[in-house]
Amino acid sequence: MTMVQYTAELYHELHALDRFEQDYRRKLQEEDAPTAVQRGENLQILRQELKSQRKHVKSLKKKSLWSKVLEEVMGKLVDVVHFLHLEIYSAFGSADGDKTVGESINYHQRLGSAGLALHYANIITQVDTLVSRSSSVPPNTRDSLYQGLPPTIKSALRSKLQSFEAEEELTAPRIKAEMEKTLRWLLPIATNTSKAHHGFGWVGEWANTGTELNRKPLGHSDLIQIETLHHANKDTTEAYILDLVVWLHHLVSLSRPGGVRSPIKSPLRSPTKKGLKAPSSPLNKSSSPTTVLTRKTETCSETSAPES
């Protein structure tokens, strides 16, 4: 990348050198004109600037791709392309026709191929909306969110709430700060997903499932599928959503008039989150989300049923 940067700088300086040379030639013509006033000092300054610029360009040529042999540069490009291919294969698997049985099963765990990307994006957007108005959340709004949750999240939610206990007193701003750590990168992906399906209306997920990569209705921004939930792993995304819903439950409880009867304390680590690597986002791998908080496994009497 250093050589690429030097090459970009070189072409910028070559344009500057061309301007210096044009100015110098014009000054020389003015000096040769019979009626021209002597400007020897200005011409000398311009000559020094031109000399300095030529020296700078010569130095950049040695540091940049300008001085490299074509075969050497092509070899490096092949290495880069091969590396990118391996990284893409690691994150998303191979093309459909080349998949083994195991890879095919894993492929259908992606939200796009399962036809769930838009639905999960809507859930994430709902959670973010409720966070911004947690002090006045109507019961029907919370019920709507709960009813829209995938069955796996619903089944895990009650035990997750019951096993939640904290070590430090937790405030609403602190809960929002913890949720923001996930929402600040997950929400833009959800928003991109909604935009990518917008042209298809309410049947967007079904209608868009069979479209080719990067094919978008007229007027769409230049979104690519890697910027959406299309390639996101289903289990990993559900783990993030479950964690957000648990936090949202406690946030809404704290935001009620009078708060809660017994203080909720801040967990330090979430058992639903584990590390993973992917070129685009943590949702591309089948492992669980990044560790952020800790929780004990004792029962919390205040959270025996889901409220968010």
PDB file of C-alpha atoms in Angstrom:
ATOM      1  CA  MET A   1       0.000   0.000   0.000  1.00  0.00           C
ATOM      2  CA  THR A   2       2.946   2.319   0.612  1.00  0.00           C
ATOM      3  CA  MET A   3       4.010   1.975  -3.026  1.00  0.00           C
ATOM      4  CA  VAL A   4       0.444   2.638  -4.152  1.00  0.00           C
ATOM      5  CA  GLN A   5       0.333   5.808  -2.066  1.00  0.00           C
ATOM      6  CA  TYR A   6       3.661   6.947  -3.504  1.00  0.00           C
ATOM      7  CA  THR A   7       2.331   6.253  -7.012  1.00  0.00           C
ATOM      8  CA  ALA A   8      -0.767   8.357  -6.386  1.00  0.00           C
ATOM      9  CA  GLU A   9       1.430  11.145  -5.022  1.00  0.00           C
ATOM     10  CA  LEU A  10       3.733  10.822  -8.031  1.00  0.00           C
ATOM     11  CA  TYR A  11       0.956  11.505 -10.532  1.00  0.00           C
ATOM     12  CA  HIS A  12      -0.191  14.477  -8.493  1.00  0.00           C
ATOM     13  CA  GLU A  13       3.337  15.897  -8.514  1.00  0.00           C
ATOM     14  CA  LEU A  14       3.725  15.182 -12.242  1.00  0.00           C
ATOM     15  CA  HIS A  15       0.748  17.454 -12.895  1.00  0.00           C
ATOM     16  CA  ALA A  16       2.359  20.099 -10.692  1.00  0.00           C
ATOM     17  CA  LEU A  17       5.643  19.715 -12.584  1.00  0.00           C
ATOM     18  CA  ASP A  18       3.816  20.215 -15.872  1.00  0.00           C
ATOM     19  CA  ARG A  19       2.370  23.506 -14.574  1.00  0.00           C
ATOM     20  CA  PHE A  20       5.816  24.659 -13.403  1.00  0.00           C
ATOM     21  CA  GLU A  21       7.300  23.956 -16.835  1.00  0.00           C
ATOM     22  CA  GLN A  22       4.507  25.843 -18.604  1.00  0.00           C
ATOM     23  CA  ASP A  23       4.975  28.840 -16.314  1.00  0.00           C
ATOM     24  CA  TYR A  24       8.729  28.754 -16.862  1.00  0.00           C
ATOM     25  CA  ARG A  25       8.388  28.654 -20.661  1.00  0.00           C
ATOM     26  CA  ARG A  26       5.932  31.546 -20.562  1.00  0.00           C
ATOM     27  CA  LYS A  27       8.337  33.612 -18.431  1.00  0.00           C
ATOM     28  CA  LEU A  28      11.161  32.888 -20.860  1.00  0.00           C
ATOM     29  CA  GLN A  29       9.065  34.183 -23.750  1.00  0.00           C
ATOM     30  CA  GLU A  30       8.280  37.329 -21.802  1.00  0.00           C
ATOM     31  CA  GLU A  31      11.984  37.865 -21.100  1.00  0.00           C
ATOM     32  CA  ASP A  32      12.807  37.517 -24.815  1.00  0.00           C
ATOM     33  CA  ALA A  33      10.183  40.051 -25.922  1.00  0.00           C
ATOM     34  CA  PRO A  34      11.719  43.403 -27.023  1.00  0.00           C
ATOM     35  CA  THR A  35       9.419  45.460 -24.833  1.00  0.00           C
ATOM     36  CA  ALA A  36       9.521  43.157 -21.814  1.00  0.00           C
ATOM     37  CA  VAL A  37      10.667  44.572 -18.493  1.00  0.00           C
ATOM     38  CA  GLN A  38      13.596  42.683 -17.021  1.00  0.00           C
ATOM     39  CA  ARG A  39      12.378  40.071 -14.545  1.00  0.00           C
ATOM     40  CA  GLY A  40      15.570  38.146 -13.977  1.00  0.00           C
ATOM     41  CA  GLU A  41      14.972  37.691 -10.256  1.00  0.00           C
ATOM     42  CA  ASN A  42      11.493  36.207 -10.717  1.00  0.00           C
ATOM     43  CA  LEU A  43      12.767  33.911 -13.436  1.00  0.00           C
ATOM     44  CA  GLN A  44      15.534  32.666 -11.151  1.00  0.00           C
ATOM     45  CA  ILE A  45      13.023  31.843  -8.401  1.00  0.00           C
ATOM     46  CA  LEU A  46      10.851  29.946 -10.857  1.00  0.00           C
ATOM     47  CA  ARG A  47      13.888  28.088 -12.166  1.00  0.00           C
ATOM     48  CA  GLN A  48      14.747  26.941  -8.606  1.00  0.00           C
ATOM     49  CA  GLU A  49      11.165  25.802  -7.992  1.00  0.00           C
ATOM     50  CA  LEU A  50      11.201  23.847 -11.233  1.00  0.00           C
ATOM     51  CA  LYS A  51      14.500  22.207 -10.303  1.00  0.00           C
ATOM     52  CA  SER A  52      13.181  21.268  -6.856  1.00  0.00           C
ATOM     53  CA  GLN A  53       9.982  19.822  -8.323  1.00  0.00           C
ATOM     54  CA  ARG A  54      11.903  17.700 -10.822  1.00  0.00           C
ATOM     55  CA  LYS A  55      14.044  16.343  -8.000  1.00  0.00           C
ATOM     56  CA  HIS A  56      10.933  15.484  -5.967  1.00  0.00           C
ATOM     57  CA  VAL A  57       9.326  13.694  -8.922  1.00  0.00           C
ATOM     58  CA  LYS A  58      12.507  11.712  -9.541  1.00  0.00           C
ATOM     59  CA  SER A  59      12.521  10.583  -5.901  1.00  0.00           C
ATOM     60  CA  LEU A  60       8.869   9.500  -6.079  1.00  0.00           C
ATOM     61  CA  LYS A  61       9.500   7.491  -9.235  1.00  0.00           C
ATOM     62  CA  LYS A  62      12.077   5.410  -7.351  1.00  0.00           C
ATOM     63  CA  LYS A  63       9.703   4.789  -4.420  1.00  0.00           C
ATOM     64  CA  SER A  64       6.566   4.048  -6.437  1.00  0.00           C
ATOM     65  CA  LEU A  65       5.331   1.463  -8.929  1.00  0.00           C
ATOM     66  CA  TRP A  66       6.824   3.621 -11.708  1.00  0.00           C
ATOM     67  CA  SER A  67      10.225   1.959 -11.331  1.00  0.00           C
ATOM     68  CA  LYS A  68       8.935  -1.613 -10.907  1.00  0.00           C
ATOM     69  CA  VAL A  69       8.970  -4.321 -13.564  1.00  0.00           C
ATOM     70  CA  LEU A  70       5.520  -5.250 -14.896  1.00  0.00           C
ATOM     71  CA  GLU A  71       5.930  -8.954 -14.034  1.00  0.00           C
ATOM     72  CA  GLU A  72       6.801  -8.074 -10.432  1.00  0.00           C
ATOM     73  CA  VAL A  73       3.716  -5.887 -10.031  1.00  0.00           C
ATOM     74  CA  MET A  74       1.456  -8.501 -11.633  1.00  0.00           C
ATOM     75  CA  GLY A  75       2.815 -11.125  -9.234  1.00  0.00           C
ATOM     76  CA  LYS A  76       1.873  -8.972  -6.254  1.00  0.00           C
ATOM     77  CA  LEU A  77      -1.602  -8.360  -7.688  1.00  0.00           C
ATOM     78  CA  VAL A  78      -2.126 -12.102  -8.097  1.00  0.00           C
ATOM     79  CA  ASP A  79      -1.194 -12.591  -4.429  1.00  0.00           C
ATOM     80  CA  VAL A  80      -3.701  -9.921  -3.377  1.00  0.00           C
ATOM     81  CA  VAL A  81      -6.511 -11.406  -5.483  1.00  0.00           C
ATOM     82  CA  HIS A  82      -5.783 -14.900  -4.151  1.00  0.00           C
ATOM     83  CA  PHE A  83      -5.847 -13.631  -0.559  1.00  0.00           C
ATOM     84  CA  LEU A  84      -9.162 -11.828  -1.110  1.00  0.00           C
ATOM     85  CA  HIS A  85     -10.643 -14.961  -2.671  1.00  0.00           C
ATOM     86  CA  LEU A  86      -9.683 -17.031   0.382  1.00  0.00           C
ATOM     87  CA  GLU A  87     -11.125 -14.431   2.756  1.00  0.00           C
ATOM     88  CA  ILE A  88     -14.405 -14.260   0.823  1.00  0.00           C
ATOM     89  CA  TYR A  89     -14.626 -18.060   0.730  1.00  0.00           C
ATOM     90  CA  SER A  90     -13.937 -18.205   4.476  1.00  0.00           C
ATOM     91  CA  ALA A  91     -16.699 -15.704   5.211  1.00  0.00           C
ATOM     92  CA  PHE A  92     -19.377 -16.664   2.681  1.00  0.00           C
ATOM     93  CA  GLY A  93     -18.523 -20.114   1.322  1.00  0.00           C
ATOM     94  CA  SER A  94     -18.199 -21.107  -2.323  1.00  0.00           C
ATOM     95  CA  ALA A  95     -20.608 -20.641  -5.211  1.00  0.00           C
ATOM     96  CA  ASP A  96     -23.871 -22.634  -5.060  1.00  0.00           C
ATOM     97  CA  GLY A  97     -22.845 -25.193  -7.647  1.00  0.00           C
ATOM     98  CA  ASP A  98     -19.626 -26.091  -5.805  1.00  0.00           C
ATOM     99  CA  LYS A  99     -21.073 -26.568  -2.332  1.00  0.00           C
ATOM    100  CA  THR A 100     -20.710 -29.764  -0.353  1.00  0.00           C
ATOM    101  CA  VAL A 101     -23.677 -30.945   1.736  1.00  0.00           C
ATOM    102  CA  GLY A 102     -22.230 -29.296   4.843  1.00  0.00           C
ATOM    103  CA  GLU A 103     -21.567 -26.027   3.038  1.00  0.00           C
ATOM    104  CA  SER A 104     -25.066 -26.055   1.557  1.00  0.00           C
ATOM    105  CA  ILE A 105     -26.604 -26.406   5.017  1.00  0.00           C
ATOM    106  CA  ASN A 106     -24.428 -23.576   6.285  1.00  0.00           C
ATOM    107  CA  TYR A 107     -25.387 -21.434   3.272  1.00  0.00           C
ATOM    108  CA  HIS A 108     -29.057 -21.772   4.122  1.00  0.00           C
ATOM    109  CA  GLN A 109     -28.251 -20.493   7.613  1.00  0.00           C
ATOM    110  CA  ARG A 110     -27.610 -17.124   5.973  1.00  0.00           C
ATOM    111  CA  LEU A 111     -30.497 -14.694   6.390  1.00  0.00           C
ATOM    112  CA  GLY A 112     -30.667 -13.808   2.709  1.00  0.00           C
ATOM    113  CA  SER A 113     -31.000 -17.368   1.429  1.00  0.00           C
ATOM    114  CA  ALA A 114     -33.485 -18.127   4.231  1.00  0.00           C
ATOM    115  CA  GLY A 115     -35.626 -15.128   3.248  1.00  0.00           C
ATOM    116  CA  LEU A 116     -35.281 -13.578   6.725  1.00  0.00           C
ATOM    117  CA  ALA A 117     -32.972 -10.604   6.187  1.00  0.00           C
ATOM    118  CA  LEU A 118     -35.709  -7.973   5.943  1.00  0.00           C
ATOM    119  CA  HIS A 119     -37.660  -9.392   8.902  1.00  0.00           C
ATOM    120  CA  TYR A 120     -34.590  -9.359  11.152  1.00  0.00           C
ATOM    121  CA  ALA A 121     -33.725  -5.852   9.958  1.00  0.00           C
ATOM    122  CA  ASN A 122     -37.196  -4.679  11.003  1.00  0.00           C
ATOM    123  CA  ILE A 123     -36.730  -6.199  14.478  1.00  0.00           C
ATOM    124  CA  ILE A 124     -33.401  -4.405  14.939  1.00  0.00           C
ATOM    125  CA  THR A 125     -34.968  -1.131  13.795  1.00  0.00           C
ATOM    126  CA  GLN A 126     -37.857  -1.621  16.236  1.00  0.00           C
ATOM    127  CA  VAL A 127     -35.438  -2.184  19.110  1.00  0.00           C
ATOM    128  CA  ASP A 128     -33.555   1.012  18.272  1.00  0.00           C
ATOM    129  CA  THR A 129     -36.820   2.973  18.130  1.00  0.00           C
ATOM    130  CA  LEU A 130     -37.904   1.652  21.529  1.00  0.00           C
ATOM    131  CA  VAL A 131     -34.535   2.540  23.063  1.00  0.00           C
ATOM    132  CA  SER A 132     -34.991   6.170  22.035  1.00  0.00           C
ATOM    133  CA  ARG A 133     -38.386   6.363  23.754  1.00  0.00           C
ATOM    134  CA  SER A 134     -37.984   3.812  26.527  1.00  0.00           C
ATOM    135  CA  SER A 135     -39.694   6.047  29.103  1.00  0.00           C
ATOM    136  CA  SER A 136     -43.033   5.893  27.267  1.00  0.00           C
ATOM    137  CA  VAL A 137     -43.367   2.553  25.509  1.00  0.00           C
ATOM    138  CA  PRO A 138     -47.021   1.491  25.006  1.00  0.00           C
ATOM    139  CA  PRO A 139     -47.726  -2.147  25.958  1.00  0.00           C
ATOM    140  CA  ASN A 140     -49.005  -2.905  22.449  1.00  0.00           C
ATOM    141  CA  THR A 141     -45.680  -1.741  20.981  1.00  0.00           C
ATOM    142  CA  ARG A 142     -43.728  -4.088  23.234  1.00  0.00           C
ATOM    143  CA  ASP A 143     -46.154  -6.901  22.453  1.00  0.00           C
ATOM    144  CA  SER A 144     -45.731  -6.260  18.735  1.00  0.00           C
ATOM    145  CA  LEU A 145     -41.961  -6.562  19.056  1.00  0.00           C
ATOM    146  CA  TYR A 146     -42.247  -9.742  21.111  1.00  0.00           C
ATOM    147  CA  GLN A 147     -44.684 -11.371  18.679  1.00  0.00           C
ATOM    148  CA  GLY A 148     -42.320 -10.634  15.801  1.00  0.00           C
ATOM    149  CA  LEU A 149     -39.345 -12.324  17.454  1.00  0.00           C
ATOM    150  CA  PRO A 150     -38.150 -15.618  15.928  1.00  0.00           C
ATOM    151  CA  PRO A 151     -39.236 -18.749  17.877  1.00  0.00           C
ATOM    152  CA  THR A 152     -35.657 -19.486  18.942  1.00  0.00           C
ATOM    153  CA  ILE A 153     -35.329 -16.061  20.559  1.00  0.00           C
ATOM    154  CA  LYS A 154     -38.711 -16.368  22.262  1.00  0.00           C
ATOM    155  CA  SER A 155     -37.796 -19.727  23.754  1.00  0.00           C
ATOM    156  CA  ALA A 156     -34.450 -18.437  25.020  1.00  0.00           C
ATOM    157  CA  LEU A 157     -35.722 -15.094  26.297  1.00  0.00           C
ATOM    158  CA  ARG A 158     -37.475 -16.227  29.501  1.00  0.00           C
ATOM    159  CA  SER A 159     -34.516 -18.238  30.791  1.00  0.00           C
ATOM    160  CA  LYS A 160     -32.204 -15.408  29.794  1.00  0.00           C
ATOM    161  CA  LEU A 161     -34.203 -12.918  31.832  1.00  0.00           C
ATOM    162  CA  GLN A 162     -34.514 -15.259  34.806  1.00  0.00           C
ATOM    163  CA  SER A 163     -30.771 -15.944  34.899  1.00  0.00           C
ATOM    164  CA  PHE A 164     -29.906 -12.266  34.758  1.00  0.00           C
ATOM    165  CA  GLU A 165     -28.281 -10.843  37.883  1.00  0.00           C
ATOM    166  CA  ALA A 166     -25.837  -7.978  38.146  1.00  0.00           C
ATOM    167  CA  GLU A 167     -22.935  -6.977  40.321  1.00  0.00           C
ATOM    168  CA  GLU A 168     -23.282  -3.188  40.202  1.00  0.00           C
ATOM    169  CA  GLU A 169     -26.266  -0.871  40.216  1.00  0.00           C
ATOM    170  CA  LEU A 170     -27.242  -0.035  36.671  1.00  0.00           C
ATOM    171  CA  THR A 171     -28.844   3.148  35.367  1.00  0.00           C
ATOM    172  CA  ALA A 172     -30.820   3.731  32.173  1.00  0.00           C
ATOM    173  CA  PRO A 173     -27.972   5.747  30.569  1.00  0.00           C
ATOM    174  CA  ARG A 174     -25.566   2.899  31.269  1.00  0.00           C
ATOM    175  CA  ILE A 175     -27.881   0.347  29.674  1.00  0.00           C
ATOM    176  CA  LYS A 176     -28.276   2.594  26.610  1.00  0.00           C
ATOM    177  CA  ALA A 177     -24.498   2.916  26.381  1.00  0.00           C
ATOM    178  CA  GLU A 178     -24.116  -0.874  26.389  1.00  0.00           C
ATOM    179  CA  MET A 179     -26.807  -1.286  23.728  1.00  0.00           C
ATOM    180  CA  GLU A 180     -25.200   1.443  21.627  1.00  0.00           C
ATOM    181  CA  LYS A 181     -22.021  -0.654  21.368  1.00  0.00           C
ATOM    182  CA  THR A 182     -23.980  -3.108  19.236  1.00  0.00           C
ATOM    183  CA  LEU A 183     -26.542  -0.812  17.622  1.00  0.00           C
ATOM    184  CA  ARG A 184     -23.968   1.655  16.281  1.00  0.00           C
ATOM    185  CA  TRP A 185     -22.746  -0.954  13.766  1.00  0.00           C
ATOM    186  CA  LEU A 186     -25.738  -3.322  13.575  1.00  0.00           C
ATOM    187  CA  LEU A 187     -28.394  -0.655  12.918  1.00  0.00           C
ATOM    188  CA  PRO A 188     -26.706   0.696   9.728  1.00  0.00           C
ATOM    189  CA  ILE A 189     -26.630  -2.862   8.349  1.00  0.00           C
ATOM    190  CA  ALA A 190     -30.325  -3.253   9.154  1.00  0.00           C
ATOM    191  CA  THR A 191     -31.064   0.120   7.551  1.00  0.00           C
ATOM    192  CA  ASN A 192     -29.176  -0.884   4.401  1.00  0.00           C
ATOM    193  CA  THR A 193     -31.180  -4.110   4.301  1.00  0.00           C
ATOM    194  CA  SER A 194     -34.457  -2.200   4.438  1.00  0.00           C
ATOM    195  CA  LYS A 195     -33.283   0.159   1.684  1.00  0.00           C
ATOM    196  CA  ALA A 196     -32.222  -2.765  -0.508  1.00  0.00           C
ATOM    197  CA  HIS A 197     -35.712  -4.285  -0.272  1.00  0.00           C
ATOM    198  CA  HIS A 198     -37.677  -1.041  -0.305  1.00  0.00           C
ATOM    199  CA  GLY A 199     -38.542  -1.149  -3.991  1.00  0.00           C
ATOM    200  CA  PHE A 200     -40.367  -4.445  -3.529  1.00  0.00           C
ATOM    201  CA  GLY A 201     -42.753  -3.177  -0.836  1.00  0.00           C
ATOM    202  CA  TRP A 202     -44.017  -5.595   1.806  1.00  0.00           C
ATOM    203  CA  VAL A 203     -43.159  -8.597  -0.360  1.00  0.00           C
ATOM    204  CA  GLY A 204     -39.577  -7.391  -0.618  1.00  0.00           C
ATOM    205  CA  GLU A 205     -37.951 -10.384   1.055  1.00  0.00           C
ATOM    206  CA  TRP A 206     -39.766 -12.909  -1.110  1.00  0.00           C
ATOM    207  CA  ALA A 207     -39.420 -10.922  -4.337  1.00  0.00           C
ATOM    208  CA  ASN A 208     -35.762 -10.107  -3.832  1.00  0.00           C
ATOM    209  CA  THR A 209     -34.595 -13.593  -2.814  1.00  0.00           C
ATOM    210  CA  GLY A 210     -33.998 -14.686  -6.397  1.00  0.00           C
ATOM    211  CA  THR A 211     -32.332 -11.525  -7.677  1.00  0.00           C
ATOM    212  CA  GLU A 212     -28.719 -11.522  -8.729  1.00  0.00           C
ATOM    213  CA  LEU A 213     -25.978  -9.912  -6.672  1.00  0.00           C
ATOM    214  CA  ASN A 214     -26.106  -6.126  -6.805  1.00  0.00           C
ATOM    215  CA  ARG A 215     -29.258  -6.010  -8.973  1.00  0.00           C
ATOM    216  CA  LYS A 216     -31.398  -3.203  -7.575  1.00  0.00           C
ATOM    217  CA  PRO A 217     -34.601  -1.482  -8.660  1.00  0.00           C
ATOM    218  CA  LEU A 218     -34.121   1.820 -10.469  1.00  0.00           C
ATOM    219  CA  GLY A 219     -33.285   4.683  -8.140  1.00  0.00           C
ATOM    220  CA  HIS A 220     -31.611   2.641  -5.407  1.00  0.00           C
ATOM    221  CA  SER A 221     -28.346   3.764  -3.921  1.00  0.00           C
ATOM    222  CA  ASP A 222     -25.277   1.706  -4.698  1.00  0.00           C
ATOM    223  CA  LEU A 223     -25.733  -0.869  -1.941  1.00  0.00           C
ATOM    224  CA  ILE A 224     -24.084  -4.254  -2.215  1.00  0.00           C
ATOM    225  CA  GLN A 225     -25.256  -7.353  -0.367  1.00  0.00           C
ATOM    226  CA  ILE A 226     -22.206  -7.435   1.879  1.00  0.00           C
ATOM    227  CA  GLU A 227     -23.476  -4.161   3.398  1.00  0.00           C
ATOM    228  CA  THR A 228     -26.792  -5.769   4.355  1.00  0.00           C
ATOM    229  CA  LEU A 229     -27.968  -8.743   6.428  1.00  0.00           C
ATOM    230  CA  HIS A 230     -28.094 -10.909   3.296  1.00  0.00           C
ATOM    231  CA  HIS A 231     -24.966 -12.896   4.203  1.00  0.00           C
ATOM    232  CA  ALA A 232     -25.421 -12.667   7.992  1.00  0.00           C
ATOM    233  CA  ASN A 233     -25.387 -15.945   9.898  1.00  0.00           C
ATOM    234  CA  LYS A 234     -28.822 -16.678  11.369  1.00  0.00           C
ATOM    235  CA  ASP A 235     -27.650 -17.974  14.767  1.00  0.00           C
ATOM    236  CA  THR A 236     -25.184 -15.132  15.261  1.00  0.00           C
ATOM    237  CA  THR A 237     -27.747 -12.474  14.374  1.00  0.00           C
ATOM    238  CA  GLU A 238     -30.287 -14.024  16.725  1.00  0.00           C
ATOM    239  CA  ALA A 239     -27.712 -13.972  19.533  1.00  0.00           C
ATOM    240  CA  TYR A 240     -27.219 -10.238  19.045  1.00  0.00           C
ATOM    241  CA  ILE A 241     -30.967  -9.605  18.894  1.00  0.00           C
ATOM    242  CA  LEU A 242     -31.560 -11.685  22.034  1.00  0.00           C
ATOM    243  CA  ASP A 243     -28.946  -9.692  23.910  1.00  0.00           C
ATOM    244  CA  LEU A 244     -30.507  -6.403  22.762  1.00  0.00           C
ATOM    245  CA  VAL A 245     -34.006  -7.522  23.771  1.00  0.00           C
ATOM    246  CA  VAL A 246     -32.806  -8.525  27.254  1.00  0.00           C
ATOM    247  CA  TRP A 247     -31.195  -5.122  27.689  1.00  0.00           C
ATOM    248  CA  LEU A 248     -34.331  -3.442  26.353  1.00  0.00           C
ATOM    249  CA  HIS A 249     -36.476  -5.274  28.920  1.00  0.00           C
ATOM    250  CA  HIS A 250     -34.379  -3.921  31.786  1.00  0.00           C
ATOM    251  CA  LEU A 251     -34.220  -0.458  30.226  1.00  0.00           C
ATOM    252  CA  VAL A 252     -38.006  -0.236  29.982  1.00  0.00           C
ATOM    253  CA  SER A 253     -38.333  -1.522  33.560  1.00  0.00           C
ATOM    254  CA  LEU A 254     -35.962   1.156  34.845  1.00  0.00           C
ATOM    255  CA  SER A 255     -37.663   3.877  32.808  1.00  0.00           C
ATOM    256  CA  ARG A 256     -41.110   3.309  34.330  1.00  0.00           C
ATOM    257  CA  PRO A 257     -42.371   5.957  36.775  1.00  0.00           C
ATOM    258  CA  GLY A 258     -40.777   5.152  40.120  1.00  0.00           C
ATOM    259  CA  GLY A 259     -38.295   2.776  38.535  1.00  0.00           C
ATOM    260  CA  VAL A 260     -38.062  -0.798  39.820  1.00  0.00           C
ATOM    261  CA  ARG A 261     -38.444  -1.943  43.397  1.00  0.00           C
ATOM    262  CA  SER A 262     -35.030  -3.525  43.610  1.00  0.00           C
ATOM    263  CA  PRO A 263     -32.074  -2.070  41.699  1.00  0.00           C
ATOM    264  CA  ILE A 264     -30.779  -3.850  38.628  1.00  0.00           C
ATOM    265  CA  LYS A 265     -27.025  -4.059  38.686  1.00  0.00           C
ATOM    266  CA  SER A 266     -24.652  -3.875  35.780  1.00  0.00           C
ATOM    267  CA  PRO A 267     -23.581  -7.220  34.316  1.00  0.00           C
ATOM    268  CA  LEU A 268     -20.013  -7.336  33.146  1.00  0.00           C
ATOM    269  CA  ARG A 269     -20.180 -10.029  30.476  1.00  0.00           C
ATOM    270  CA  SER A 270     -22.864 -11.487  28.251  1.00  0.00           C
ATOM    271  CA  PRO A 271     -22.825 -15.250  27.732  1.00  0.00           C
ATOM    272  CA  THR A 272     -24.391 -14.792  24.300  1.00  0.00           C
ATOM    273  CA  LYS A 273     -21.355 -12.983  22.926  1.00  0.00           C
ATOM    274  CA  LYS A 274     -18.126 -14.534  21.665  1.00  0.00           C
ATOM    275  CA  GLY A 275     -15.475 -13.283  19.292  1.00  0.00           C
ATOM    276  CA  LEU A 276     -15.451 -13.755  15.545  1.00  0.00           C
ATOM    277  CA  LYS A 277     -13.737 -12.406  12.455  1.00  0.00           C
ATOM    278  CA  ALA A 278     -15.194 -11.500   9.081  1.00  0.00           C
ATOM    279  CA  PRO A 279     -14.303  -9.040   6.319  1.00  0.00           C
ATOM    280  CA  SER A 280     -17.636  -7.205   6.458  1.00  0.00           C
ATOM    281  CA  SER A 281     -19.225  -7.681   9.881  1.00  0.00           C
ATOM    282  CA  PRO A 282     -19.373 -10.111  12.825  1.00  0.00           C
ATOM    283  CA  LEU A 283     -22.650 -11.449  11.455  1.00  0.00           C
ATOM    284  CA  ASN A 284     -20.936 -13.341   8.626  1.00  0.00           C
ATOM    285  CA  LYS A 285     -19.570 -16.100  10.828  1.00  0.00           C
ATOM    286  CA  SER A 286     -21.488 -18.831  12.586  1.00  0.00           C
ATOM    287  CA  SER A 287     -19.971 -18.158  16.004  1.00  0.00           C
ATOM    288  CA  SER A 288     -21.610 -15.970  18.651  1.00  0.00           C
ATOM    289  CA  PRO A 289     -21.208 -12.182  19.158  1.00  0.00           C
ATOM    290  CA  THR A 290     -18.271 -10.383  20.725  1.00  0.00           C
ATOM    291  CA  THR A 291     -17.956 -10.574  24.502  1.00  0.00           C
ATOM    292  CA  VAL A 292     -19.085  -7.360  26.147  1.00  0.00           C
ATOM    293  CA  LEU A 293     -20.710  -8.096  29.497  1.00  0.00           C
ATOM    294  CA  THR A 294     -20.879 -10.753  32.241  1.00  0.00           C
ATOM    295  CA  ARG A 295     -23.883 -12.259  33.925  1.00  0.00           C
ATOM    296  CA  LYS A 296     -24.386 -14.619  36.845  1.00  0.00           C
ATOM    297  CA  THR A 297     -26.618 -17.654  36.518  1.00  0.00           C
ATOM    298  CA  GLU A 298     -28.834 -16.942  39.557  1.00  0.00           C
ATOM    299  CA  THR A 299     -32.549 -16.110  39.247  1.00  0.00           C
ATOM    300  CA  CYS A 300     -33.670 -12.478  39.167  1.00  0.00           C
ATOM    301  CA  SER A 301     -37.160 -12.274  40.656  1.00  0.00           C
ATOM    302  CA  GLU A 302     -38.007  -9.008  38.919  1.00  0.00           C
ATOM    303  CA  THR A 303     -37.512 -10.459  35.422  1.00  0.00           C
ATOM    304  CA  SER A 304     -39.525 -13.662  35.382  1.00  0.00           C
ATOM    305  CA  ALA A 305     -41.367 -12.834  32.132  1.00  0.00           C
ATOM    306  CA  PRO A 306     -40.432 -10.968  28.928  1.00  0.00           C
ATOM    307  CA  GLU A 307     -41.775  -7.427  28.720  1.00  0.00           C
ATOM    308  CA  SER A 308     -40.031  -6.237  25.609  1.00  0.00           C
TER     309      SER A 308
END
